[in-house]
Coordinates of C-alpha atoms in Angstrom, one line a residue:
M1 CA -10.5 -27.1 -36.0
L2 CA -6.9 -27.0 -35.3
P3 CA -4.3 -27.0 -37.5
S4 CA -3.6 -30.0 -39.6
A5 CA 0.1 -30.1 -38.7
V6 CA -0.3 -29.7 -34.8
H7 CA -0.8 -32.9 -33.0
N8 CA -0.5 -32.2 -29.4
V9 CA -3.8 -31.5 -29.1
S10 CA -4.2 -32.0 -25.2
L11 CA -1.2 -29.3 -24.8
V12 CA -3.2 -26.7 -27.0
Y13 CA -5.8 -27.0 -24.8
A14 CA -3.5 -27.0 -21.7
L15 CA -2.3 -23.3 -23.1
V16 CA -5.8 -22.4 -23.9
W17 CA -7.1 -23.2 -20.4
T18 CA -4.4 -21.5 -18.7
I19 CA -4.4 -18.3 -20.5
D20 CA -8.2 -18.1 -20.4
N21 CA -8.8 -19.0 -16.4
Y22 CA -5.5 -17.6 -14.9
Y23 CA -3.5 -15.0 -17.0
G24 CA -6.5 -13.6 -18.7
T25 CA -8.2 -12.7 -14.9
A26 CA -5.5 -12.8 -13.2
T27 CA -3.9 -9.3 -14.6
S28 CA -3.9 -6.4 -17.3
T29 CA -0.4 -6.8 -18.2
P30 CA 0.6 -8.3 -21.7
L31 CA 1.7 -11.8 -21.5
A32 CA 4.8 -12.5 -23.0
V33 CA 5.3 -15.7 -25.6
V34 CA 8.9 -16.6 -25.9
Q35 CA 10.5 -19.7 -27.8
F36 CA 13.9 -20.8 -27.3
A37 CA 14.0 -23.4 -30.1
T38 CA 17.3 -25.0 -30.6
S39 CA 16.3 -27.0 -34.2
A40 CA 13.9 -25.7 -37.2
E41 CA 11.6 -28.9 -36.5
S42 CA 11.1 -27.6 -32.8
R43 CA 10.8 -24.2 -33.9
G44 CA 7.9 -25.6 -36.2
L45 CA 6.2 -27.1 -33.5
H46 CA 6.3 -24.4 -31.1
N47 CA 5.3 -22.2 -33.8
D48 CA 2.4 -24.5 -34.3
L49 CA 1.6 -24.4 -30.7
I50 CA 1.1 -20.9 -30.5
D51 CA -0.4 -20.0 -33.5
A52 CA -3.5 -22.9 -32.4
A53 CA -3.3 -21.8 -29.0
L54 CA -3.4 -18.1 -29.7
G55 CA -5.7 -18.3 -32.5
R56 CA -8.4 -20.0 -29.6
S57 CA -7.7 -17.7 -27.3
S58 CA -7.2 -13.9 -28.3
G59 CA -11.2 -14.1 -29.5
T60 CA -12.2 -13.6 -25.6
G61 CA -10.3 -10.4 -25.9
R62 CA -9.5 -11.4 -21.9
I63 CA -5.7 -10.6 -22.2
Q64 CA -3.2 -8.7 -24.7
F65 CA -0.1 -10.7 -25.9
V66 CA 3.6 -10.6 -26.6
L67 CA 5.5 -12.4 -28.9
E68 CA 9.5 -11.7 -28.1
D69 CA 12.4 -13.0 -29.9
D70 CA 15.2 -15.1 -27.9
R71 CA 18.2 -13.1 -28.7
V72 CA 20.1 -11.6 -25.7
E73 CA 20.3 -8.0 -26.1
S74 CA 23.7 -6.1 -25.2
A75 CA 23.1 -3.5 -22.7
E76 CA 24.6 -0.5 -25.0
A77 CA 21.4 -1.4 -27.1
T78 CA 19.0 -1.0 -24.4
K79 CA 18.5 2.5 -23.9
E80 CA 16.5 2.6 -20.0
L81 CA 17.3 -0.7 -18.2
P82 CA 14.7 -1.9 -15.7
P83 CA 16.7 -2.3 -12.2
P84 CA 18.9 -5.3 -11.4
S85 CA 16.6 -5.2 -7.9
G86 CA 14.0 -6.6 -10.1
L87 CA 11.6 -4.1 -8.8
T88 CA 9.5 -3.4 -12.1
G89 CA 9.3 -5.5 -15.1
R90 CA 6.8 -8.4 -16.9
P91 CA 5.2 -10.9 -14.2
M92 CA 4.3 -13.8 -16.4
A93 CA 5.3 -15.4 -19.2
I94 CA 4.7 -18.6 -21.1
W95 CA 8.5 -20.6 -22.4
F96 CA 8.5 -22.9 -25.4
L97 CA 11.9 -24.6 -24.1
D98 CA 12.9 -28.1 -26.5
S99 CA 16.1 -29.3 -24.7
L100 CA 18.5 -28.3 -21.6
R101 CA 20.3 -26.2 -23.7
S102 CA 17.0 -24.3 -24.9
Y103 CA 16.6 -23.7 -21.1
F104 CA 20.5 -22.5 -21.3
R105 CA 19.3 -19.6 -23.6
L106 CA 16.3 -18.9 -21.6
E107 CA 18.7 -18.5 -18.4
M108 CA 21.0 -15.7 -20.3
Y109 CA 17.7 -14.0 -21.6
L110 CA 16.4 -14.0 -17.3
S111 CA 20.1 -12.7 -16.1
Q112 CA 20.8 -10.3 -18.8
L113 CA 21.4 -6.7 -18.1
G114 CA 18.1 -5.6 -20.1
S115 CA 15.6 -8.5 -18.5
P116 CA 12.4 -7.6 -18.4
Y117 CA 10.9 -9.8 -16.4
K118 CA 10.5 -10.3 -12.4
R119 CA 11.7 -13.5 -11.6
N120 CA 9.7 -13.3 -8.7
G121 CA 6.4 -13.8 -11.2
F122 CA 4.4 -16.4 -12.3
F123 CA 5.8 -18.4 -15.2
V124 CA 4.8 -21.7 -17.3
V125 CA 7.5 -23.9 -19.3
V126 CA 6.3 -25.5 -22.1
Y127 CA 9.0 -28.5 -22.5
T128 CA 8.9 -30.4 -25.5
G129 CA 12.3 -32.4 -25.4
V130 CA 12.3 -35.5 -26.9
E131 CA 15.0 -37.3 -24.7
D132 CA 14.1 -40.4 -22.7
R133 CA 14.6 -39.2 -19.1
P134 CA 13.2 -35.2 -19.7
M135 CA 13.0 -35.3 -15.7
E136 CA 17.2 -35.1 -15.6
S137 CA 16.4 -32.2 -17.7
V138 CA 14.0 -30.5 -15.6
K139 CA 15.4 -31.1 -12.6
I140 CA 18.2 -29.0 -13.9
M141 CA 16.3 -26.6 -14.8
F142 CA 14.3 -26.3 -10.8
R143 CA 17.8 -26.0 -9.4
R144 CA 19.2 -23.0 -11.8
L145 CA 15.6 -21.4 -11.2
L146 CA 16.0 -21.5 -7.7
N147 CA 19.3 -20.1 -7.4
M148 CA 17.6 -17.2 -9.7
Y149 CA 14.8 -16.7 -6.8
V150 CA 12.6 -18.2 -10.1
L151 CA 10.0 -19.8 -7.3
N152 CA 6.5 -19.9 -9.4
V153 CA 7.0 -21.8 -12.1
N154 CA 5.3 -24.7 -13.7
V155 CA 6.4 -27.0 -16.4
F156 CA 4.2 -28.4 -18.9
L157 CA 5.0 -32.2 -19.7
Q158 CA 2.7 -34.3 -22.4
R159 CA 2.7 -38.3 -21.7
E160 CA 0.7 -40.6 -23.2
G161 CA -2.1 -37.7 -24.0
T162 CA -2.1 -36.0 -20.8
V163 CA -0.6 -33.0 -20.1
Q164 CA 1.1 -33.0 -16.4
L165 CA 2.1 -30.5 -14.3
Y166 CA 5.5 -30.7 -12.2
T167 CA 7.0 -28.0 -9.9
Y168 CA 9.0 -27.6 -6.9
Y169 CA 8.6 -27.0 -3.3
P170 CA 11.8 -25.1 -2.0
Y171 CA 10.6 -25.0 1.6
G172 CA 9.0 -28.4 3.4
P173 CA 8.5 -30.6 6.5
H174 CA 12.4 -32.0 5.9
R175 CA 13.8 -30.3 3.5
C176 CA 15.3 -26.5 3.1
Q177 CA 16.1 -24.8 -0.2
S178 CA 15.0 -28.3 -1.8
S179 CA 14.7 -28.0 -6.0
L180 CA 13.5 -31.3 -6.5
P181 CA 10.6 -32.0 -9.4
V182 CA 7.5 -32.8 -7.7
Y183 CA 4.7 -33.7 -9.5
Y184 CA 1.5 -31.4 -9.0
T185 CA -1.6 -32.6 -11.2
A186 CA -2.9 -33.2 -14.6
F187 CA -5.6 -31.6 -17.1
Q188 CA -8.3 -33.6 -17.3
D189 CA -12.3 -33.8 -18.0
L190 CA -13.4 -31.4 -15.4
P191 CA -16.4 -33.6 -13.6
P192 CA -20.1 -32.2 -13.9
P193 CA -21.7 -30.0 -13.9
A194 CA -18.2 -27.9 -14.4
T195 CA -17.1 -30.4 -17.7
G196 CA -14.7 -29.3 -20.1
Y197 CA -10.8 -30.0 -19.9
G198 CA -9.2 -28.0 -17.1
L199 CA -7.6 -28.5 -13.8
T200 CA -9.0 -28.9 -10.3
K201 CA -6.4 -27.3 -8.5
P202 CA -5.5 -23.7 -8.4
L203 CA -2.3 -23.0 -12.0
F204 CA 0.3 -22.0 -9.3
P205 CA 0.3 -23.6 -5.7
S206 CA 1.2 -21.9 -2.4
K207 CA 4.9 -22.2 -1.2
L208 CA 5.6 -19.7 1.2
A209 CA 2.5 -20.4 3.5
N210 CA 4.7 -22.1 6.0
L211 CA 8.6 -22.6 5.4
H212 CA 8.6 -25.1 7.9
G213 CA 11.4 -23.8 10.2
C214 CA 13.9 -23.2 7.2
P215 CA 16.6 -20.2 8.2
L216 CA 16.1 -16.9 6.8
V217 CA 19.5 -15.0 7.5
V218 CA 19.0 -10.8 8.4
V219 CA 21.7 -8.7 9.4
T220 CA 20.5 -5.9 11.4
F221 CA 22.6 -3.9 14.5
D222 CA 20.8 -2.4 18.0
H223 CA 19.4 1.2 16.7
R224 CA 16.8 1.9 19.4
P225 CA 13.3 2.3 19.4
Y226 CA 13.2 0.1 16.0
V227 CA 15.7 -2.9 16.7
I228 CA 16.2 -3.3 20.1
I229 CA 18.8 -6.8 20.5
E230 CA 19.4 -8.4 23.9
D231 CA 20.7 -11.2 25.5
D232 CA 18.4 -14.2 26.0
P233 CA 19.7 -17.8 26.2
E234 CA 16.7 -19.3 26.2
V235 CA 16.6 -18.8 22.2
P236 CA 18.6 -20.3 19.9
G237 CA 21.8 -18.0 19.3
G238 CA 21.5 -16.3 22.6
R239 CA 20.1 -13.1 21.0
I240 CA 17.0 -11.8 20.7
M241 CA 15.1 -8.6 18.9
R242 CA 12.8 -6.9 19.9
G243 CA 11.6 -2.8 19.2
I244 CA 9.2 -1.6 16.4
E245 CA 10.4 -3.3 13.1
G246 CA 12.0 -6.1 15.3
M247 CA 8.2 -7.0 16.9
I248 CA 7.1 -6.7 12.8
F249 CA 9.6 -9.3 11.7
R250 CA 9.4 -11.4 14.6
A251 CA 5.5 -11.5 13.6
L252 CA 6.6 -12.1 10.3
A253 CA 8.6 -15.5 11.4
E254 CA 6.0 -16.8 13.5
R255 CA 3.0 -16.4 10.8
M256 CA 5.2 -17.5 7.8
N257 CA 7.1 -20.2 10.1
F258 CA 10.8 -19.7 9.6
T259 CA 13.9 -19.9 12.0
L260 CA 15.3 -16.7 12.4
K261 CA 19.4 -16.5 12.0
M262 CA 20.2 -13.0 12.3
V263 CA 23.5 -11.1 11.6
E264 CA 24.9 -8.3 13.9
R265 CA 26.4 -5.5 11.8
Q266 CA 29.1 -4.0 14.7
D267 CA 30.2 -0.8 12.2
K268 CA 26.5 0.0 12.0
D269 CA 27.0 0.8 8.2
R270 CA 24.1 0.5 6.2
G271 CA 26.0 0.7 3.3
Q272 CA 26.2 3.1 0.1
I273 CA 26.8 3.7 -3.5
L274 CA 30.5 4.6 -4.6
P275 CA 31.1 6.7 -7.3
D276 CA 33.0 3.5 -8.8
G277 CA 30.6 1.4 -8.7
N278 CA 31.3 -1.0 -5.7
F279 CA 29.3 -0.9 -2.2
T280 CA 29.9 -0.8 1.0
G281 CA 28.1 -2.4 4.4
I282 CA 24.5 -4.0 4.5
L283 CA 24.2 -3.5 0.9
K284 CA 27.0 -5.3 0.0
M285 CA 26.2 -8.5 2.2
M286 CA 22.7 -8.1 0.6
V287 CA 23.9 -8.0 -2.8
D288 CA 26.8 -10.1 -2.3
G289 CA 23.7 -12.9 -1.4
E290 CA 24.9 -12.8 2.2
A291 CA 21.3 -12.5 4.1
N292 CA 18.2 -12.6 2.6
M293 CA 16.5 -9.7 4.5
T294 CA 17.7 -6.5 5.6
F295 CA 16.0 -4.2 8.6
V296 CA 17.0 -1.1 10.6
C297 CA 15.1 1.8 10.2
F298 CA 15.5 1.9 6.5
M299 CA 14.1 5.0 4.9
Y300 CA 12.9 4.1 1.2
N301 CA 15.6 5.3 -1.7
K302 CA 15.3 5.2 -5.4
A303 CA 19.1 4.2 -5.2
R304 CA 18.9 1.5 -2.7
S305 CA 16.0 0.3 -3.8
D306 CA 17.3 -0.1 -7.4
V307 CA 20.0 -2.7 -6.1
M308 CA 17.3 -4.0 -3.1
L309 CA 14.2 -5.3 -3.7
P310 CA 11.8 -3.4 -1.1
S311 CA 8.9 -4.0 0.8
I312 CA 5.9 -2.0 1.0
S313 CA 6.1 0.6 3.7
Y314 CA 5.0 -0.1 7.0
T315 CA 5.2 2.7 9.3
S316 CA 6.5 6.4 8.8
F317 CA 8.0 9.2 11.3
P318 CA 8.6 12.5 10.6
I319 CA 12.0 13.9 9.9
V320 CA 12.9 16.5 12.9
L321 CA 16.2 19.1 12.8
V322 CA 18.2 18.6 15.4
I323 CA 19.9 22.5 16.1
P324 CA 22.2 24.1 18.5
G325 CA 20.2 25.3 21.9
G326 CA 22.1 28.1 22.1
G327 CA 23.4 29.3 25.3
S328 CA 21.8 29.8 28.7
M329 CA 19.3 32.4 28.9
T330 CA 20.7 36.2 31.0
P331 CA 18.6 37.0 33.6
M332 CA 16.5 40.0 31.8
Q333 CA 15.3 37.2 28.8
R334 CA 13.8 35.1 32.1
L335 CA 11.8 38.6 33.0
T336 CA 10.4 38.7 29.6
R337 CA 10.1 35.2 28.7
P338 CA 6.8 34.2 30.3
F339 CA 5.3 36.2 27.7
R340 CA 6.1 36.5 23.9
Y341 CA 6.2 40.2 22.2
I342 CA 2.3 40.2 21.4
I343 CA 1.3 39.8 25.1
W344 CA 4.0 42.4 26.5
S345 CA 2.2 44.6 23.3
C346 CA -1.2 43.9 24.6
V347 CA -0.4 44.8 28.6
L348 CA 1.4 47.6 27.2
A349 CA -1.1 49.2 24.9
S350 CA -3.6 48.7 27.8
L351 CA -1.3 50.5 30.2
L352 CA -0.2 53.4 27.6
L353 CA -4.5 53.7 26.7
G354 CA -5.3 53.8 30.7
L355 CA -2.5 56.4 31.2
L356 CA -3.4 58.4 28.3
I357 CA -7.3 59.2 29.4
I358 CA -6.2 59.5 32.8
A359 CA -3.8 62.5 31.6
L360 CA -6.5 64.2 29.0
L361 CA -8.6 63.4 32.1
R362 CA -6.8 65.6 34.9
I363 CA -5.2 67.9 32.6
S364 CA -8.0 69.1 29.7
A365 CA -10.7 71.2 30.2
V366 CA -13.3 68.6 30.3
P367 CA -16.2 69.0 32.9
R368 CA -16.5 67.5 36.3
R369 CA -19.7 65.5 35.6
L370 CA -16.9 63.4 32.5
R371 CA -14.1 63.1 35.0
N372 CA -16.4 61.8 37.6
L373 CA -18.2 59.4 35.6
V374 CA -15.1 57.7 34.5
L375 CA -12.5 58.3 37.5
G376 CA -15.4 58.9 40.1
R377 CA -15.2 61.2 42.6
H378 CA -12.4 61.7 45.2
N379 CA -10.1 59.6 43.4
N380 CA -7.5 62.0 43.6
G381 CA -4.6 59.2 42.8
P382 CA -6.2 56.7 39.7
C383 CA -2.3 56.6 37.5
L384 CA -1.1 55.1 41.1
A385 CA -4.2 53.2 41.7
M386 CA -3.5 51.9 38.0
W387 CA 0.0 51.0 38.9
N388 CA -0.7 49.7 42.4
I389 CA -3.4 46.8 40.9
L390 CA -0.9 45.8 38.1
L391 CA 2.0 44.8 40.2
G392 CA -0.9 43.2 42.8
G393 CA -1.5 45.6 45.4
L394 CA -5.0 46.5 46.1
A395 CA -7.6 49.5 45.2
L396 CA -7.3 51.5 48.2
F397 CA -9.7 54.2 46.9
N398 CA -12.7 52.7 45.4
P399 CA -14.5 55.1 42.8
R400 CA -18.0 55.7 43.3
R401 CA -19.4 55.7 40.3
N402 CA -21.0 52.3 38.4
F403 CA -19.2 53.2 35.4
A404 CA -16.1 53.8 37.1
R405 CA -16.3 50.6 39.0
Y406 CA -17.1 48.7 35.8
L407 CA -13.5 50.0 34.5
L408 CA -11.7 49.1 37.5
L409 CA -13.4 45.5 37.8
M410 CA -12.5 45.0 33.9
W411 CA -8.4 46.1 35.1
L412 CA -8.5 44.1 38.4
L413 CA -10.0 41.1 36.1
Q414 CA -7.2 41.4 32.9
T415 CA -4.3 42.1 35.8
L416 CA -5.4 38.9 37.9
I417 CA -4.7 36.6 34.9
L418 CA -1.6 38.2 34.0
R419 CA 0.0 37.9 36.9
A420 CA -1.1 34.6 37.6
A421 CA 0.4 33.2 34.7
Y422 CA 3.6 35.4 34.6
T423 CA 4.1 34.1 37.8
G424 CA 3.8 30.4 37.1
Q425 CA 5.9 30.7 34.5
M426 CA 8.2 32.5 36.2
F427 CA 8.3 29.7 39.1
L428 CA 9.4 27.4 36.3
L429 CA 12.2 29.4 34.4
L430 CA 13.8 30.3 37.6
Q431 CA 14.7 27.2 38.9
D432 CA 15.6 25.5 35.5
V433 CA 19.2 26.4 34.9
E434 CA 19.2 25.3 31.0
V435 CA 16.6 27.3 30.2
R436 CA 17.5 28.7 26.4
S437 CA 16.3 30.5 23.6
P438 CA 16.6 28.4 20.3
L439 CA 15.9 28.9 16.9
Q440 CA 12.3 28.7 15.5
T441 CA 12.7 28.6 11.6
L442 CA 14.6 26.5 9.1
S443 CA 15.2 29.8 7.3
E444 CA 16.9 31.1 10.4
V445 CA 18.8 27.7 10.7
L446 CA 20.0 28.2 7.4
A447 CA 21.3 32.0 8.1
K448 CA 23.5 31.2 10.4
G449 CA 25.5 28.6 7.8
Y450 CA 25.4 25.8 10.1
E451 CA 26.6 22.0 8.8
F452 CA 24.5 19.7 8.1
H453 CA 25.7 16.5 9.1
L454 CA 23.4 13.9 6.8
L455 CA 23.4 10.0 6.5
P456 CA 23.6 9.2 2.8
T457 CA 20.0 8.5 2.0
L458 CA 19.1 12.1 3.5
Q459 CA 22.1 13.6 1.3
I460 CA 19.9 12.5 -1.8
V461 CA 16.6 13.8 -0.4
F462 CA 17.9 17.1 0.4
H463 CA 20.1 17.6 -1.9
D464 CA 17.9 20.0 -3.8
S465 CA 17.2 22.0 -0.7
M466 CA 20.4 22.3 1.3
P467 CA 23.7 24.1 0.0
S468 CA 26.3 21.6 -1.1
T469 CA 29.0 23.4 0.4
H470 CA 27.4 22.8 4.1
V471 CA 26.7 19.3 3.8
R472 CA 28.7 17.0 5.5
V473 CA 27.9 12.8 5.1
V474 CA 28.6 11.1 8.1
T475 CA 27.8 7.2 8.5
T476 CA 26.6 7.5 11.9
Q477 CA 25.1 10.5 13.9
E478 CA 25.4 9.8 17.4
A479 CA 28.2 11.5 17.6
S480 CA 27.0 14.8 15.9
L481 CA 24.4 14.0 18.7
Y482 CA 26.5 14.7 21.7
R483 CA 28.0 17.3 20.1
L484 CA 24.8 19.2 19.8
R485 CA 23.8 17.8 23.1
D486 CA 27.1 19.4 25.3
E487 CA 28.4 22.0 23.1
E488 CA 27.2 25.6 23.4
D489 CA 27.2 26.3 19.8
P490 CA 28.8 23.6 17.6
G491 CA 27.9 24.8 14.2
I492 CA 26.2 22.0 13.1
A493 CA 22.7 20.9 12.6
V494 CA 21.4 17.1 12.4
P495 CA 17.9 16.1 11.0
V496 CA 16.9 12.8 12.2
L497 CA 13.5 10.9 12.8
Q498 CA 12.0 12.2 15.5
P499 CA 11.7 8.8 17.5
T500 CA 15.8 9.1 17.3
A501 CA 15.6 12.2 19.7
Y502 CA 13.0 10.8 22.0
Q503 CA 15.1 7.7 22.3
F504 CA 18.3 10.1 22.6
D505 CA 17.2 12.3 25.3
Y506 CA 15.4 9.1 27.5
R507 CA 18.9 7.5 27.5
S508 CA 20.1 11.3 28.2
G509 CA 17.9 11.2 31.7
P510 CA 15.7 13.5 33.1
G511 CA 18.5 15.9 34.8
A512 CA 20.4 16.6 31.5
R513 CA 20.5 18.3 28.6
H514 CA 18.3 17.5 26.0
L515 CA 18.2 18.1 22.3
T516 CA 16.4 21.0 20.5
T517 CA 14.7 20.5 17.6
L518 CA 12.7 22.7 15.3
P519 CA 9.0 23.3 16.7
E520 CA 7.9 22.1 12.7
P521 CA 9.2 18.9 11.1
L522 CA 11.2 18.8 7.8
M523 CA 9.4 16.1 6.1
T524 CA 7.9 12.3 6.8
A525 CA 10.0 9.3 6.1
P526 CA 8.4 5.9 5.2
L527 CA 10.5 2.8 6.4
T528 CA 10.9 -0.6 4.7
L529 CA 12.7 -3.9 4.4
Y530 CA 15.0 -4.6 1.8
M531 CA 15.1 -8.0 0.3
R532 CA 18.0 -9.6 -2.5
P533 CA 17.2 -8.5 -5.7
H534 CA 13.7 -10.7 -7.4
S535 CA 13.2 -12.2 -3.7
Y536 CA 10.1 -14.5 -4.3
L537 CA 9.2 -13.3 -0.3
K538 CA 8.1 -9.8 -1.5
R539 CA 4.3 -10.8 -2.1
R540 CA 4.3 -13.3 0.9
I541 CA 5.6 -10.5 3.5
D542 CA 3.9 -7.7 1.6
R543 CA 0.4 -9.3 2.2
L544 CA 1.4 -9.7 5.8
L545 CA 2.3 -6.0 6.4
I546 CA -0.9 -5.1 4.8
A547 CA -2.6 -7.4 7.4
M548 CA -1.0 -6.2 9.8
M549 CA -1.6 -2.8 9.7
S550 CA -5.3 -3.1 8.9
S551 CA -6.0 -4.6 12.2
G552 CA -3.5 -2.1 13.9
I553 CA -0.6 -4.5 15.2
V554 CA 2.0 -1.9 13.2
Y555 CA -0.1 0.7 15.4
R556 CA 0.5 -1.3 18.6
Y557 CA 3.9 -2.1 18.6
R558 CA 5.2 1.7 17.9
R559 CA 3.2 2.7 20.4
M560 CA 4.4 0.4 22.8
Y561 CA 8.1 1.8 22.3
L562 CA 7.6 5.5 21.4
D563 CA 4.7 6.2 24.8
R564 CA 7.6 5.6 27.1
I565 CA 10.1 7.4 25.2
E566 CA 8.7 10.4 24.8
R567 CA 7.1 11.0 27.2
L568 CA 9.9 10.7 29.6
A569 CA 11.9 12.5 27.1
K570 CA 10.1 15.5 27.6
V571 CA 10.2 15.1 31.4
R572 CA 13.1 17.0 32.7
N573 CA 14.1 17.3 36.2
M574 CA 12.1 20.0 37.8
E575 CA 12.9 19.7 41.4
P576 CA 13.6 23.1 43.1
S577 CA 17.4 24.1 42.6
P578 CA 19.0 27.1 44.5
L579 CA 18.4 30.5 43.1
T580 CA 21.8 32.2 42.2
I581 CA 22.6 35.7 41.8
W582 CA 22.7 35.3 38.7
R583 CA 19.2 34.0 37.9
L584 CA 18.1 36.8 40.3
G585 CA 20.0 39.3 38.2
G586 CA 17.3 40.7 36.7
V587 CA 15.3 41.6 39.5
F588 CA 18.4 43.1 41.5
V589 CA 19.1 44.9 38.3
C590 CA 15.4 46.3 38.1
C591 CA 15.5 47.4 41.5
A592 CA 18.9 49.0 40.9
A593 CA 17.5 51.2 38.2
L594 CA 14.2 52.4 40.2
Q595 CA 17.0 53.6 43.1
L596 CA 19.0 55.7 40.9
L597 CA 15.7 57.2 39.8
A598 CA 14.1 57.7 43.4
T599 CA 17.6 58.8 44.4
L600 CA 17.3 61.8 41.2
V601 CA 13.2 62.6 42.8
F602 CA 15.2 62.4 45.9
G603 CA 17.8 65.2 44.8
L604 CA 15.4 66.7 42.9
E605 CA 13.2 67.1 45.7
L606 CA 15.7 69.1 47.5
F607 CA 16.7 70.9 45.0
S608 CA 13.2 72.5 44.8
R609 CA 13.4 74.1 48.0
R610 CA 15.6 77.0 46.2
H611 CA 14.2 76.8 42.8
P612 CA 10.2 77.7 43.6
R613 CA 9.6 77.4 39.1
L614 CA 10.8 73.9 39.7
R615 CA 8.8 73.0 42.8
S616 CA 6.5 73.8 40.7
T617 CA 6.7 71.7 38.0
L618 CA 7.3 69.3 40.7
N619 CA 3.8 69.5 42.4
A620 CA 2.3 69.6 39.2
I621 CA 3.8 66.1 38.3
N622 CA 2.4 64.9 41.5
R623 CA -0.7 66.1 41.3
Y624 CA -1.4 64.8 37.3
T625 CA 0.2 61.9 37.0
A626 CA -0.9 60.0 40.5

């Protein structure tokens, strides 16, 4: 039985049905119940309604209740405030109002700095006003709630024993941003077999499934390959948007059926929070309400998410560090570059091992059978043959023992592969003028003391890992990338998203110098789009983004623009260019050194005619080394 003071029986049962059938099943978040009575009589009525409704609903144990006072707290009294973007907070509540004046108290409660509510949540207003025309008050409330982005709100009005629900639809076939009250449904006895008291419709209707062509203002700028803005006279405004994010947003616009009103930011300033609390660029436009959404390669950032409402991350890209490419390789570096140190070490170890075995067999007193087994009979020049095969010559004297032949075949196979690999790589190195030897690790970059040019968002990310004395914040990285491409050693390093580096190399062309990056990326950056604080578009957009990712649409848009620039950015102009004396200088230096050595040996041969001891030494060297 209900308390004797409660005469609004249908309103109590409406609240009980709402709590049990919606709030008790939709979420595990506590349900806030707040009254904003302006008179003692209304406060008593609200208390009776709350006691009766909660008394019948709490027994099911489906949800927890939070009873709050309607006082507005000061900012100093709240220790940890929620972000003004409305990213966190309670998404549901039941508010009891008795007049338009009580609504203004509710509005102060919602708009205060420490308000714990997400305005894009789902709310019920129980209106118990006694004026002759309550719909006039409801009309004013809806208009002000729309301006505050409180979209999913229903007003319960009791008329002639029936609780009627009123709401508003901001988007319709012939209206945009409309806040006119609309009769939605009423609580009534349900038909069999579901006999009882309740609704035959969902408690909260869908209001964003179709925006009916209403315009939404989006601020962005051309930033390839993420956003590509081009002229197109066939579309309204004469400009069309493509690119990875552009295609994703156009798919959202088509699915939600809204008209895109694009605002291009010419200075390409995404915006930042100044030390005095002011904002710049796109961030200022969003906070001031000049645009509904923005996207242009926005990396998720906590400071930015405190003042704008982020969507879920729909894609991510690795962040690579662009470093100076270093000077052109010297001629001697070109000779050694085809093989790394480990390969040169293996070749040298094999060669030294062979020379050592030949020397031991020729010099030491080993049995003749053992010498013939390893070197073969009548093999008078094993050392010279070994050098000859290594340099691509012929094996003129084949050994006559099977074991010696096996050793020869093994050496032929090894040198064949090495010579083919060395020749092929050397061909590429000699014809490419811009071959360089860049740094390989982040520790090497830090040891050089380079200055890091960071965007404001990346400054926060790399604050702990980069020395503060070597960091410079820039609003755009275009000039820094040109310096890294054109200068030998500008003394800077720039972290960018990998597609940005691909796009820059793609625009530079296959014949120009390309950016040099570290082999390993620094981290992975999630991308998101941002909306107005407390925007009611977030839920709908998040669901559509999840559906697009699940179906592979986002991946398809990525590959549409990344495949081409990634492939062509790596293609260099490999047409043979005329060889210069400088690029062949390493060969000439080696030949000159061998000429000097030959001249020295020639002199020693002439000098040995007059010195028998020197002649004996040279004969021994010729006999045992060759």
